[in-house]
Coordinates of C-alpha atoms in Angstrom, one line a residue:
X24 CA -59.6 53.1 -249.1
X25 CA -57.8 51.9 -252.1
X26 CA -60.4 53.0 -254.7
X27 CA -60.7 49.2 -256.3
X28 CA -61.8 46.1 -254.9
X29 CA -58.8 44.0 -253.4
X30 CA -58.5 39.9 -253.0
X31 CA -55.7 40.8 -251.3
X32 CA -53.3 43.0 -249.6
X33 CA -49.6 42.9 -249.5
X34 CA -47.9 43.3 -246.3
X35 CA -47.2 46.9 -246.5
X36 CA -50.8 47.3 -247.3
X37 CA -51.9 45.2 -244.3
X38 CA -49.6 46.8 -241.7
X39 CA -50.5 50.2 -242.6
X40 CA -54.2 49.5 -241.9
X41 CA -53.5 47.5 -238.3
X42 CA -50.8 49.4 -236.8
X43 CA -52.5 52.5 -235.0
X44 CA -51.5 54.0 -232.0
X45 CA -54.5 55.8 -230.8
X46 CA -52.8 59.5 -231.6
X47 CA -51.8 59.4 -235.4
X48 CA -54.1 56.6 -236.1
X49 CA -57.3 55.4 -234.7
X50 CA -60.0 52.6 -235.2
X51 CA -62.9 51.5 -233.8
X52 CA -65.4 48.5 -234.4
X53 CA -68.9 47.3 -233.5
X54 CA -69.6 44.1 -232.6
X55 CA -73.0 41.5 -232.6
X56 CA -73.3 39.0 -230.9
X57 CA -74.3 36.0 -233.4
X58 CA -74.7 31.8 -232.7
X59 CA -72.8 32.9 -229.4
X60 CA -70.2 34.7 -230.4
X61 CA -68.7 38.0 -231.1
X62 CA -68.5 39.2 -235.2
X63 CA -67.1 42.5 -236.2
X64 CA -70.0 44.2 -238.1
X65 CA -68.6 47.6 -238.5
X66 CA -65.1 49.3 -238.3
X67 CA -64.4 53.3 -238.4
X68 CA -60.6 54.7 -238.3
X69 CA -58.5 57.8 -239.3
X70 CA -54.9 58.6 -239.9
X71 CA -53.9 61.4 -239.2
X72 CA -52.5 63.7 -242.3
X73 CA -49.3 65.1 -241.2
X74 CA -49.2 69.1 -240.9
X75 CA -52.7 69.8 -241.6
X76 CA -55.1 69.6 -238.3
X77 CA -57.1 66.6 -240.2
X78 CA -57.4 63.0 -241.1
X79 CA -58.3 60.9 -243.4
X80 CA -61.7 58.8 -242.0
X81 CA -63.1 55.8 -243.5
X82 CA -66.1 53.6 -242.0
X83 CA -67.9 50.5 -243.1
X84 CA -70.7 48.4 -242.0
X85 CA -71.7 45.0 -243.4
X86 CA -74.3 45.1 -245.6
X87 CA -76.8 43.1 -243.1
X88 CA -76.2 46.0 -240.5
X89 CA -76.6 48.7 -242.5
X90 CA -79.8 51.1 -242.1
X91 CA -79.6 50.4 -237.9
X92 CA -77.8 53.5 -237.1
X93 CA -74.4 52.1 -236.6
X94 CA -72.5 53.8 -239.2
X95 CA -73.7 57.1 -237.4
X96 CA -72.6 56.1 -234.2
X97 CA -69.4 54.9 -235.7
X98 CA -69.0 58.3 -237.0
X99 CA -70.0 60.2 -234.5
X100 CA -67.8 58.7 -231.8
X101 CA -64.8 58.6 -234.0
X102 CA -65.2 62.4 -234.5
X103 CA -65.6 63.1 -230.9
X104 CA -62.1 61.3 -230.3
X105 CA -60.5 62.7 -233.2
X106 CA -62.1 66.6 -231.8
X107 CA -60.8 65.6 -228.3
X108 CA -57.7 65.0 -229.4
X109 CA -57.4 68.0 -231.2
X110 CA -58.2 67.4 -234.9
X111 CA -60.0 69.7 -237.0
X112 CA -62.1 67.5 -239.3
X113 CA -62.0 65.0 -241.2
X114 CA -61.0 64.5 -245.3
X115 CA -61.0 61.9 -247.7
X116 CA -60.9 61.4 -251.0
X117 CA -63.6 59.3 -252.6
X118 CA -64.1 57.5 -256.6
X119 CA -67.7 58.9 -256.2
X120 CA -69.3 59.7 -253.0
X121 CA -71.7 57.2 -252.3
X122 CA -75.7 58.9 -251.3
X123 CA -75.1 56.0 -248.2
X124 CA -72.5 57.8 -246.5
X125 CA -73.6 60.9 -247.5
X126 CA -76.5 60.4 -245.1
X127 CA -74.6 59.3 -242.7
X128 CA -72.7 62.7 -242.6
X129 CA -75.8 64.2 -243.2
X130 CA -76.9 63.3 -239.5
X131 CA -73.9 64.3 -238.0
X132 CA -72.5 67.1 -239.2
X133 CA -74.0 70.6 -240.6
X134 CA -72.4 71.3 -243.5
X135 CA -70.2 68.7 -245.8
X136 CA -68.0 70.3 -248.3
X137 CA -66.8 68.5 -251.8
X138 CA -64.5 69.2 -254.1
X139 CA -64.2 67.7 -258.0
X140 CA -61.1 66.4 -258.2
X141 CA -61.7 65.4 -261.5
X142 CA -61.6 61.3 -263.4
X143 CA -65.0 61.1 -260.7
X144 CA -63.0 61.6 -257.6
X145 CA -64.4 64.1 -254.8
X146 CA -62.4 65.1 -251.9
X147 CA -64.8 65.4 -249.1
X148 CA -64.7 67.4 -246.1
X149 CA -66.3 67.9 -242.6
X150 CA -65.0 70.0 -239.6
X151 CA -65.9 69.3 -236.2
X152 CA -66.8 72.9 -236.1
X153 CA -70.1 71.6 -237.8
X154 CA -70.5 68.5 -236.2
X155 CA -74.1 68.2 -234.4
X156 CA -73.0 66.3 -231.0
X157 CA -71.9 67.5 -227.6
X158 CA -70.3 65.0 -226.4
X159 CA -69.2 61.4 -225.8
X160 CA -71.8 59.5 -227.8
X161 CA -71.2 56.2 -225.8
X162 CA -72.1 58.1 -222.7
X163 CA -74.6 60.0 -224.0
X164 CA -76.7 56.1 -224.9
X165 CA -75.3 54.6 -221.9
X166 CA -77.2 57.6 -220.1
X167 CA -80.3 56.6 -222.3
X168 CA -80.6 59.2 -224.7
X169 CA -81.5 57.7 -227.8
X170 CA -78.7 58.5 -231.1
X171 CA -80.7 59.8 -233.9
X172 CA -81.4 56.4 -236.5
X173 CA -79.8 54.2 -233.6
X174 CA -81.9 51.2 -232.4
X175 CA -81.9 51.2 -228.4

């Protein structure tokens, strides 16, 4: 999100990223249950980029969590919000677009489009035109249909 590694962030910084309002900005987490309690293991969120029918996305899963599927589901239900809502898609601009997440929109969406923005940053794009689910994802595993790479 900030393109560098941060010890910390100012106020400004911090208010921007926790003030949503579930229209203009969004988030969602994931959550394990470990030693008895409740640890954020993954977050996905978008603001929404006035005037042009998209927002910026960005997701993140601990490293421990990673490879289980959650990062798609993250993505997947965030877009279906964001598409009910009445986004377009979602863009973001990236130091170097990390094979990881490429995947990750590899199993949701069709087609990803990228953009050299030159000094190694890519603008990435997807449209939920070319997104590959139907519907609520929450639903759709609560109803017992497995999400592709999700453990059950």
């Amino acid at each position: 999100r900030f393109g560098a590694y941060l010890r910390r962030l100012s106020e400004s910084q911090f208010q921007k990223l926790a003030s949503i309002d579930g229209q203009s900005s969004l988030a969602i987490a994931a959550f394990a249950r470990e030693r008895g309690r409740e640890r954020m293991i993954g977050v996905g969120r978008y603001i929404v980029l006035p005037g042009t029918g998209f927002a910026e996305a960005a997701f993140a899963v601990l490293d421990g969590y990673q490879g289980l599927g959650i990062g798609t589901f993250l993505t997947d239900y965030l877009s279906w919000i964001a598409k009910e809502l009445g986004l377009e898609g979602f863009k973001t601009e990236v130091i170097r677009f990390c094979p990881k997440m490429r995947r990750v929109l590899a199993r949701s969406y069709r087609r990803i489009e990228q953009k050299d923005l030159g000094d190694g940053e890519v603008l990435v794009t997807v449209r939920f035109t070319d997104w590959k689910g139907e519907g609520n994802p929450a639903l759709e595993r609560s109803r017992g249909r497995a999400i592709p790479g999700c453990p059950v």
